[in-house]
XYZ file of C-alpha atoms in Angstrom:
634
model
C -103.092 204.328 205.508
C -103.032 201.894 202.588
C -105.387 204.108 200.617
C -103.282 207.201 201.395
C -100.064 205.558 200.240
C -101.681 204.278 197.059
C -102.993 207.697 196.215
C -99.634 209.276 196.950
C -97.855 206.707 194.746
C -100.286 207.315 191.883
C -99.751 211.066 192.152
C -95.977 210.557 192.112
C -96.152 208.320 189.021
C -98.418 210.761 187.216
C -96.059 213.615 187.968
C -93.093 211.600 186.649
C -94.882 210.817 183.398
C -95.738 214.469 182.855
C -92.120 215.434 183.533
C -90.776 212.879 181.070
C -93.262 214.059 178.463
C -92.148 217.650 179.006
C -88.479 216.718 178.611
C -88.858 214.658 175.466
C -91.763 216.298 173.658
C -91.368 220.015 174.269
C -88.626 222.196 172.699
C -87.765 223.536 176.155
C -87.364 220.052 177.534
C -85.158 219.003 174.629
C -82.930 222.016 175.241
C -82.522 220.871 178.830
C -81.500 217.405 177.639
C -79.049 218.677 175.035
C -75.489 218.619 176.509
C -72.804 221.220 175.907
C -71.086 221.086 172.529
C -67.820 219.770 173.948
C -69.211 216.746 175.777
C -71.851 214.059 175.702
C -73.739 212.578 172.791
C -73.487 214.240 169.391
C -76.601 214.786 167.279
C -75.836 214.838 163.581
C -78.466 216.712 161.587
C -77.452 216.615 157.928
C -78.562 219.437 155.709
C -80.719 218.791 152.701
C -80.278 218.587 148.951
C -83.453 218.688 146.879
C -83.973 217.982 143.198
C -80.315 217.201 142.445
C -79.523 215.002 139.474
C -76.378 212.891 139.089
C -74.151 215.604 137.600
C -75.350 218.268 140.030
C -74.729 215.909 142.920
C -71.131 215.478 141.861
C -70.653 219.218 141.415
C -71.970 220.002 144.896
C -70.104 217.187 146.602
C -73.267 215.178 147.196
C -73.157 211.458 146.675
C -75.700 209.053 145.267
C -74.753 205.552 146.237
C -76.541 205.444 149.538
C -74.558 208.250 151.229
C -76.208 211.346 152.687
C -76.403 214.208 150.197
C -75.219 217.501 151.716
C -75.561 221.165 150.727
C -75.050 224.454 152.512
C -77.777 226.293 150.575
C -80.775 223.995 150.599
C -82.107 224.416 154.139
C -84.954 226.681 153.101
C -86.155 224.062 150.594
C -86.462 221.260 153.134
C -89.891 219.565 153.073
C -89.968 219.243 156.854
C -87.872 220.699 159.629
C -84.986 218.514 160.835
C -85.740 215.812 158.230
C -82.633 215.006 156.171
C -82.964 213.392 152.776
C -81.012 210.526 151.242
C -80.345 210.966 147.548
C -80.648 207.612 145.738
C -80.534 208.003 141.982
C -82.107 211.486 142.206
C -85.057 210.249 144.291
C -85.809 211.798 147.694
C -86.132 209.428 150.641
C -86.827 210.849 154.100
C -85.051 209.340 157.100
C -84.666 210.213 160.752
C -81.609 212.108 162.034
C -78.703 209.884 163.011
C -77.916 210.004 166.744
C -74.384 209.076 167.611
C -73.421 207.669 170.991
C -70.480 208.417 173.226
C -66.950 207.965 171.805
C -65.609 204.514 172.503
C -62.812 202.161 171.509
C -62.996 200.521 168.089
C -64.284 196.954 167.894
C -61.929 194.000 168.015
C -60.654 192.617 164.722
C -62.470 189.682 163.195
C -60.514 186.530 164.092
C -60.695 184.976 160.635
C -59.696 187.815 158.352
C -57.046 189.577 160.366
C -56.849 193.292 161.078
C -56.836 195.743 158.256
C -57.608 199.448 158.162
C -59.917 200.760 155.483
C -59.970 204.422 154.497
C -62.349 205.895 151.977
C -63.985 209.260 151.682
C -67.727 209.595 152.116
C -69.893 212.716 152.114
C -72.091 212.393 155.167
C -73.390 214.754 157.836
C -71.898 217.822 156.203
C -68.369 216.613 155.509
C -66.014 213.841 154.625
C -65.628 211.103 157.192
C -62.892 208.541 157.509
C -64.213 205.008 157.462
C -62.386 202.239 159.205
C -63.182 198.525 159.086
C -61.910 195.588 161.039
C -62.166 192.173 159.420
C -65.675 191.843 158.082
C -67.144 194.597 160.290
C -69.465 197.035 158.580
C -68.777 200.751 158.983
C -71.597 203.315 159.035
C -71.926 202.866 155.300
C -74.945 203.053 153.057
C -76.033 199.577 154.124
C -76.361 200.692 157.742
C -77.300 197.220 158.912
C -74.577 197.068 161.561
C -73.473 199.907 163.847
C -69.970 200.921 162.902
C -66.964 202.762 164.235
C -66.469 206.165 162.589
C -63.898 208.615 163.812
C -64.102 207.339 167.399
C -67.930 207.456 167.531
C -70.245 204.477 167.285
C -73.576 204.795 165.496
C -76.719 204.048 167.449
C -78.004 200.512 166.827
C -81.557 201.904 166.682
C -80.963 203.716 163.393
C -80.918 201.214 160.518
C -80.887 202.500 156.964
C -82.658 200.385 154.341
C -80.346 197.958 152.478
C -79.562 198.760 148.848
C -81.557 197.037 146.178
C -80.041 193.783 144.952
C -79.294 194.373 141.282
C -76.700 191.640 140.811
C -76.536 189.871 137.451
C -74.863 186.503 136.885
C -73.401 184.700 133.889
C -74.771 181.189 133.642
C -76.977 178.892 131.605
C -79.247 175.908 132.105
C -77.588 172.667 133.208
C -75.971 170.677 130.424
C -78.546 168.203 129.111
C -78.209 164.453 128.980
C -76.797 163.398 125.600
C -77.411 160.119 123.778
C -74.106 158.821 122.446
C -75.698 157.260 119.366
C -77.003 160.709 118.365
C -74.341 163.066 119.726
C -71.105 161.282 120.627
C -68.779 164.331 120.743
C -68.489 166.859 123.573
C -66.300 169.978 123.175
C -65.569 172.774 125.633
C -63.011 175.365 126.710
C -61.151 174.965 129.974
C -61.996 177.308 132.845
C -59.631 178.157 135.704
C -61.849 180.867 137.196
C -62.833 180.587 140.856
C -65.250 183.504 141.305
C -68.316 181.325 141.813
C -66.923 179.609 144.913
C -66.118 182.902 146.628
C -69.530 184.297 145.697
C -71.454 181.400 147.183
C -69.241 181.496 150.284
C -70.049 185.191 150.668
C -73.782 184.482 150.403
C -73.743 181.571 152.849
C -71.711 183.523 155.402
C -74.368 186.261 155.186
C -77.030 183.689 156.039
C -78.411 183.463 152.501
C -78.581 180.623 150.016
C -76.712 181.648 146.840
C -78.602 182.508 143.696
C -78.551 179.307 141.582
C -77.275 181.351 138.638
C -74.232 182.315 140.719
C -73.305 178.628 141.058
C -70.914 177.533 138.310
C -69.870 174.041 139.251
C -66.617 173.985 137.278
C -65.422 177.070 139.189
C -66.326 175.415 142.476
C -64.320 172.301 141.588
C -61.365 174.273 140.251
C -61.115 176.410 143.385
C -59.237 173.577 145.076
C -55.714 172.306 144.372
C -55.436 168.617 143.472
C -52.543 166.216 143.707
C -52.086 165.642 139.973
C -48.813 164.551 138.417
C -46.943 167.473 136.842
C -45.434 167.254 133.349
C -41.848 166.117 132.941
C -39.250 166.309 130.189
C -41.009 163.588 128.162
C -44.283 165.506 127.904
C -44.752 167.517 124.719
C -47.378 169.751 126.361
C -46.842 172.256 129.197
C -49.398 170.285 131.210
C -50.043 166.618 131.970
C -53.524 165.053 131.694
C -54.803 162.584 134.291
C -57.967 160.548 133.619
C -59.774 158.084 135.841
C -63.216 156.443 136.013
C -65.104 155.571 139.204
C -68.578 154.903 140.563
C -70.872 157.924 140.789
C -71.596 158.701 144.465
C -75.255 159.609 143.821
C -75.963 156.794 141.329
C -74.128 153.438 141.563
C -75.359 152.488 138.074
C -73.424 155.301 136.363
C -69.752 156.300 136.334
C -67.869 159.563 136.690
C -65.046 160.312 134.277
C -62.587 162.802 135.749
C -60.241 164.647 133.399
C -57.505 166.601 135.182
C -54.798 168.823 133.718
C -51.808 169.904 135.790
C -49.823 172.844 134.475
C -46.062 173.084 134.727
C -44.576 175.489 137.271
C -41.327 176.914 135.919
C -38.616 178.026 138.305
C -39.331 181.489 139.676
C -35.982 182.810 138.506
C -36.834 181.793 134.951
C -40.056 183.756 134.719
C -40.222 186.724 132.325
C -40.524 190.316 133.464
C -44.057 191.387 134.251
C -45.865 194.580 133.267
C -48.977 195.168 135.366
C -51.620 197.818 134.894
C -53.951 198.051 137.870
C -57.251 199.221 136.368
C -59.263 200.311 139.404
C -62.921 201.245 139.531
C -63.209 204.389 141.666
C -66.850 205.154 140.865
C -69.389 205.967 143.553
C -70.600 202.376 143.727
C -67.157 201.381 145.083
C -67.600 203.519 148.209
C -68.030 200.577 150.571
C -65.561 198.902 152.950
C -65.857 195.611 151.042
C -65.002 197.317 147.758
C -62.371 200.029 147.251
C -60.733 199.814 150.710
C -60.459 196.010 150.499
C -59.238 196.353 146.917
C -56.410 198.664 147.993
C -55.317 196.307 150.744
C -55.449 193.366 148.333
C -53.117 194.987 145.814
C -50.723 195.991 148.576
C -50.369 192.326 149.570
C -49.255 191.519 146.057
C -46.366 193.978 145.879
C -43.980 191.819 147.936
C -44.160 189.062 145.307
C -43.032 191.236 142.412
C -39.449 191.361 141.161
C -37.502 194.637 140.917
C -37.568 194.526 137.095
C -41.375 194.261 137.044
C -43.342 197.439 136.406
C -46.649 198.682 137.799
C -48.961 201.401 136.528
C -52.358 202.455 137.882
C -55.332 203.619 135.834
C -58.554 204.676 137.532
C -61.984 205.263 136.088
C -65.181 206.873 137.300
C -66.870 209.530 135.168
C -63.658 209.585 133.143
C -60.432 207.590 133.043
C -57.009 208.768 134.100
C -53.514 207.603 134.993
C -52.987 207.632 138.757
C -49.467 206.200 138.506
C -47.171 206.168 135.496
C -45.175 202.965 134.882
C -43.062 202.510 138.009
C -40.508 199.827 138.934
C -41.915 197.369 141.459
C -38.887 198.126 143.618
C -40.334 201.602 144.290
C -42.987 200.251 146.609
C -43.492 203.525 148.445
C -44.596 205.299 145.273
C -47.009 202.500 144.366
C -48.517 202.313 147.854
C -48.880 206.080 148.018
C -50.792 206.099 144.732
C -53.049 203.286 145.962
C -53.877 204.815 149.326
C -54.825 208.148 147.721
C -57.656 206.571 145.733
C -61.178 207.698 146.608
C -64.576 206.663 145.258
C -67.098 208.941 143.562
C -68.860 209.503 140.257
C -70.284 207.332 137.513
C -68.630 204.283 135.940
C -66.903 204.780 132.598
C -65.408 201.298 132.471
C -64.900 201.324 128.726
C -62.780 204.467 128.963
C -60.693 202.853 131.675
C -60.152 199.708 129.603
C -58.979 201.722 126.605
C -56.511 203.680 128.720
C -55.231 200.552 130.482
C -54.623 198.655 127.260
C -52.868 201.693 125.758
C -50.556 201.949 128.748
C -49.885 198.188 128.805
C -48.914 198.306 125.143
C -46.420 201.088 125.824
C -44.887 199.152 128.719
C -44.528 195.871 126.842
C -41.214 194.689 125.427
C -40.156 191.494 123.690
C -40.268 188.454 125.976
C -42.237 190.193 128.735
C -45.760 189.482 129.959
C -48.250 192.344 130.094
C -51.493 192.053 132.008
C -54.327 194.376 132.969
C -55.825 193.657 136.410
C -59.338 195.073 136.407
C -60.764 195.483 139.917
C -64.449 196.411 140.036
C -67.944 195.533 141.121
C -68.704 195.274 137.406
C -71.167 198.153 137.308
C -70.379 199.856 133.980
C -72.920 202.624 133.338
C -71.072 205.073 131.078
C -69.762 204.347 127.593
C -69.962 200.675 126.658
C -72.134 198.959 129.275
C -73.744 196.068 127.408
C -71.860 192.773 128.075
C -72.069 191.799 124.385
C -70.539 195.107 123.267
C -67.854 194.811 125.929
C -67.118 191.299 124.675
C -66.501 192.617 121.167
C -64.278 195.400 122.464
C -62.178 193.034 124.588
C -61.918 190.518 121.747
C -60.374 193.238 119.588
C -57.847 194.035 122.320
C -56.934 190.363 122.753
C -54.745 190.406 119.664
C -52.445 192.935 121.319
C -50.980 190.135 123.442
C -52.034 191.777 126.702
C -53.832 189.451 129.117
C -56.733 190.490 131.309
C -57.632 189.423 134.853
C -60.897 190.536 136.461
C -61.241 190.813 140.239
C -64.721 191.349 141.651
C -65.422 193.157 144.922
C -68.529 193.816 147.003
C -72.147 192.702 146.869
C -75.494 194.315 146.133
C -74.839 195.482 142.584
C -72.168 192.994 141.522
C -72.319 192.551 137.753
C -70.896 189.059 137.501
C -72.104 188.656 133.920
C -70.051 191.645 132.794
C -66.926 190.435 134.583
C -67.282 186.945 133.093
C -67.705 188.388 129.599
C -64.542 190.433 130.020
C -62.445 187.595 131.436
C -63.547 184.941 128.961
C -62.891 187.131 125.950
C -59.771 188.883 127.161
C -57.408 185.899 127.538
C -57.949 186.170 131.242
C -59.335 184.832 134.476
C -62.004 185.962 136.922
C -61.925 185.810 140.713
C -64.118 187.300 143.412
C -62.449 188.687 146.535
C -64.633 188.832 149.623
C -61.949 188.770 152.324
C -58.310 189.657 152.743
C -57.596 185.931 153.060
C -59.050 185.368 149.597
C -56.930 188.248 148.284
C -53.853 186.490 149.616
C -54.867 183.213 147.980
C -55.414 184.826 144.572
C -52.700 187.483 144.508
C -49.979 185.949 146.679
C -50.242 182.168 146.982
C -51.330 181.689 143.360
C -49.622 184.687 141.838
C -47.727 182.701 139.192
C -50.823 180.915 137.940
C -52.868 184.097 137.979
C -50.369 186.168 135.999
C -48.103 183.914 133.914
C -49.727 181.876 131.115
C -48.141 178.620 129.947
C -50.825 177.584 127.419
C -53.372 179.622 125.460
C -56.712 178.547 123.984
C -56.849 175.173 125.724
C -59.751 173.042 124.420
C -60.998 169.610 125.437
C -62.935 167.219 123.212
C -64.237 163.774 124.149
C -65.691 161.289 121.679
C -67.686 158.614 123.512
C -67.802 155.024 122.274
C -71.428 153.960 121.574
C -70.456 150.320 122.113
C -69.685 151.099 125.764
C -71.501 154.305 126.737
C -75.198 154.955 126.143
C -75.555 158.452 127.651
C -73.385 161.194 129.111
C -73.562 164.678 130.553
C -70.860 167.220 131.306
C -71.165 168.589 134.845
C -70.676 172.348 134.664
C -68.904 174.350 131.926
C -72.277 175.557 130.602
C -70.822 178.947 129.629
C -67.724 177.325 128.079
C -69.381 175.037 125.538
C -67.909 174.967 122.031
C -69.233 173.624 118.750
C -67.619 170.428 117.525
C -65.957 172.246 114.625
C -64.529 174.908 116.978
C -62.036 172.402 118.314
C -59.904 172.502 115.144
C -60.485 176.196 114.443
C -57.518 178.136 115.812
C -59.429 181.396 115.436
C -61.872 180.346 118.146
C -60.830 181.607 121.574
C -60.651 179.344 124.619
C -59.309 179.431 128.166
C -55.733 180.018 129.286
C -53.763 177.822 131.676
C -51.426 179.569 134.099
C -48.188 178.345 135.617
C -48.934 175.660 138.193
C -52.678 175.805 137.581
C -54.812 172.666 137.489
C -58.121 172.107 135.685
C -60.704 169.425 136.444
C -63.753 168.336 134.457
C -66.302 165.640 135.307
C -68.613 163.665 133.028
C -71.348 161.402 134.339
C -71.710 158.503 131.884
C -74.228 155.668 131.651
C -72.800 152.376 130.408
C -74.669 150.389 127.778
C -77.131 148.028 129.500
C -77.191 150.004 132.754
C -80.595 150.292 134.491
C -79.781 153.969 135.019
C -80.340 154.727 131.323
C -82.950 157.497 131.024
C -83.674 157.301 127.280
C -85.367 154.470 125.391
C -83.809 152.828 122.337
C -85.327 154.016 119.069
C -87.742 151.634 117.324
C -86.689 152.505 113.777
C -83.026 153.296 114.240
C -80.618 150.692 115.446
C -78.562 151.349 118.551
C -76.199 148.593 117.498
C -72.741 150.169 117.222
C -70.738 149.859 114.065
C -68.075 147.207 113.852
C -65.283 149.757 114.238
C -66.706 150.943 117.557
C -67.134 147.369 118.730
C -63.465 146.697 118.003
C -62.616 149.208 120.776
C -64.943 147.767 123.400
C -62.329 148.332 126.110
C -62.399 152.087 125.426
C -64.975 154.358 127.019
C -64.027 157.166 124.681
C -61.255 159.134 123.027
C -59.771 162.316 124.517
C -58.293 165.142 122.423
C -56.567 168.254 123.790
C -55.539 171.378 121.866
C -53.500 174.353 123.045
C -51.216 177.100 121.798
C -47.901 178.204 123.114
C -48.325 181.748 124.513
C -48.302 184.148 121.586
C -48.482 181.386 118.931
C -51.120 181.368 116.190
C -51.275 177.618 115.511
C -52.384 175.022 118.028
C -50.874 171.679 118.968
C -52.694 168.412 119.631
C -52.416 165.413 121.904
C -54.933 162.539 121.984
C -55.371 159.150 123.638
C -58.162 156.670 124.547
C -60.009 156.583 127.875
C -60.179 153.056 129.253
C -63.291 151.752 131.008
C -61.648 150.688 134.255
C -62.665 151.705 137.775
C -59.843 153.670 139.403
C -61.164 155.806 142.281
C -58.862 157.945 144.409
C -59.394 160.492 147.217
C -58.704 163.478 144.954
C -61.381 162.383 142.485
C -63.815 161.622 145.300
C -63.391 165.101 146.789
C -64.001 166.682 143.382
C -67.169 164.565 143.124
C -68.312 165.826 146.546
C -67.920 169.434 145.394
C -69.742 168.646 142.134
C -72.590 167.113 144.131
C -72.676 170.147 146.427
C -72.941 172.443 143.419
C -75.767 170.408 141.914
C -77.663 170.567 145.200
C -77.317 174.365 145.203
C -78.573 174.506 141.599
C -81.478 172.136 142.275
C -80.332 169.438 139.845
C -82.713 166.617 138.891
C -79.900 164.076 138.512
C -79.083 163.502 142.192
C -82.057 161.399 143.224
C -82.268 161.317 147.031
C -78.610 162.302 147.537
C -78.377 165.027 150.206
C -76.092 167.611 151.783
C -75.302 165.037 154.447
C -74.000 162.703 151.748
C -71.857 165.468 150.258
C -70.480 166.321 153.703
C -69.622 162.695 154.452
C -67.913 162.208 151.079
C -65.888 165.429 151.385
C -64.892 164.707 154.983
C -63.658 161.234 154.079
C -61.473 162.586 151.255
C -60.054 165.876 152.589
C -56.475 164.636 152.379
C -53.658 166.808 153.711
C -55.530 170.096 153.107
C -52.496 172.310 153.738
C -54.374 175.614 153.542
C -57.660 174.459 155.069
C -59.698 175.040 151.906
C -61.340 171.629 152.067
C -62.185 171.994 155.728
C -63.862 175.304 154.870
C -65.800 173.544 152.112
C -67.281 171.098 154.601
C -68.311 173.956 156.914
C -70.044 175.711 154.015
C -71.863 172.497 153.129
C -73.113 172.259 156.698
C -74.194 175.887 156.622
C -76.039 175.375 153.330
C -77.752 172.317 154.780
C -79.065 174.381 157.700
C -80.122 177.352 155.563
C -81.813 175.145 152.990
C -83.778 173.406 155.730
C -85.159 176.806 156.828
């Protein structure tokens, strides 16, 4: 009986296997499995486009930035039956058909970013689809790494498209070298209020990746955070007040950190001038991603509530060509502005230079005496038509700078982010650069810090420090590698420098080695005396001498303030937190100056000096440090 049952069971199993093979492998079996058209799973079998170049793809409605290319006439040219083709820069890549599951409810919103709907057109599976994103959720886009919600249908988790190639380029340089005061006592640089680097590294860490060291600009990390500096009062001749203090270096007790902080004045809101804004929006094919154009649209919508009725807004878009999507419109007409924004769709190449020309032309027409005009360029930085070289773009923007129109650059998305291009534009266009990776960051930049981002109070702000060789043997500036100026540039009013916005603060840190310190890394010269001159010795209580230059907005001649830096230890929690961020940045860049100082040390220092932290930025910094510590250990 045992043998009979075993044989019967084996026969049953064999029969089942044959039946399953028939159902799944034979055309007849597949027809039996296929449900009626009005119910059950939906099989999307995109048609095929073969041998289509960029211009032909645009003419036929096909897309190139990772979307499926679609045509009604190319079926007979398909290389294999039922094998759709992805068009990536006119190369054919075969993939399997996408099988979509049953309709289901959309996913819950991400708890940290809040709910926001994203709508952008994409040519896939024979027609345009509406994309919708919640928080940081991905949406059946070209990345395909996460199943997404599209028109009530969720993509199968088994179908994963290859990620796009990482073609990001960053603006940075080697770490500032150690300088010997006896040989090179003067350090000169432009201020920098940009914050893009912090958001970029946060984006990388939250994706489970260590940031590219070139994406780490330490001055932008430090300046991301507000500091409790004293603001200028009626007795100050400058629109900002400097604060300087000296304290022990956390990673080397035998050196000192010199912190230089500038706090800009924040005029009363009712006293601010009228504002002319030109939204210059990249609508090229590379922006067809939920983290790009849809997030961009939502970000600008947040900003509209902060504008006054007398402010004006215009919208210029650029892809293969540039055009005006919204003529100058009073900010009070919010419906018209929002309608123009929500109609934007991505597609085509990237004629950024054409868009810049049109935006500056429109800003010039809008500008009147006493008003502030600013172009807000929102892009992933991928300029591939017209002027695309960062050096050529720099020259073009420098020519436009004299018009009096300021430029702000907002970066969106990852994968092909051209950070070097955006930095070149911002630094040479009397502007600032920020990177927006979440709606929360958009609120910080375009709502909470709107005044600082849009209203300048000081142009061409330069800092110069002369160190006293009787007191300091060596020094190095931490960060500001891309902002270095020649010594003679400080007094040259034709040399451009950074702008300070209303309420903005700027922080710079020097690590200095006192004379006689065991931390000195260079040997005294045998045939040249290190003995300071008598004049330097007469100021032995001075570490150095600080000079600051700036121009009133629109002025051609600069003004100067200067005062000595005293060699006295004066630590405070604000300075200590800035030092923790500077140490964090040096760890990410692989600096040789930290000795055995670790992420754990940076975390402890930041935690002990978080202060009030009204918006939670410093708490977030500690969490990112912990995340970097874990990722770096892997």
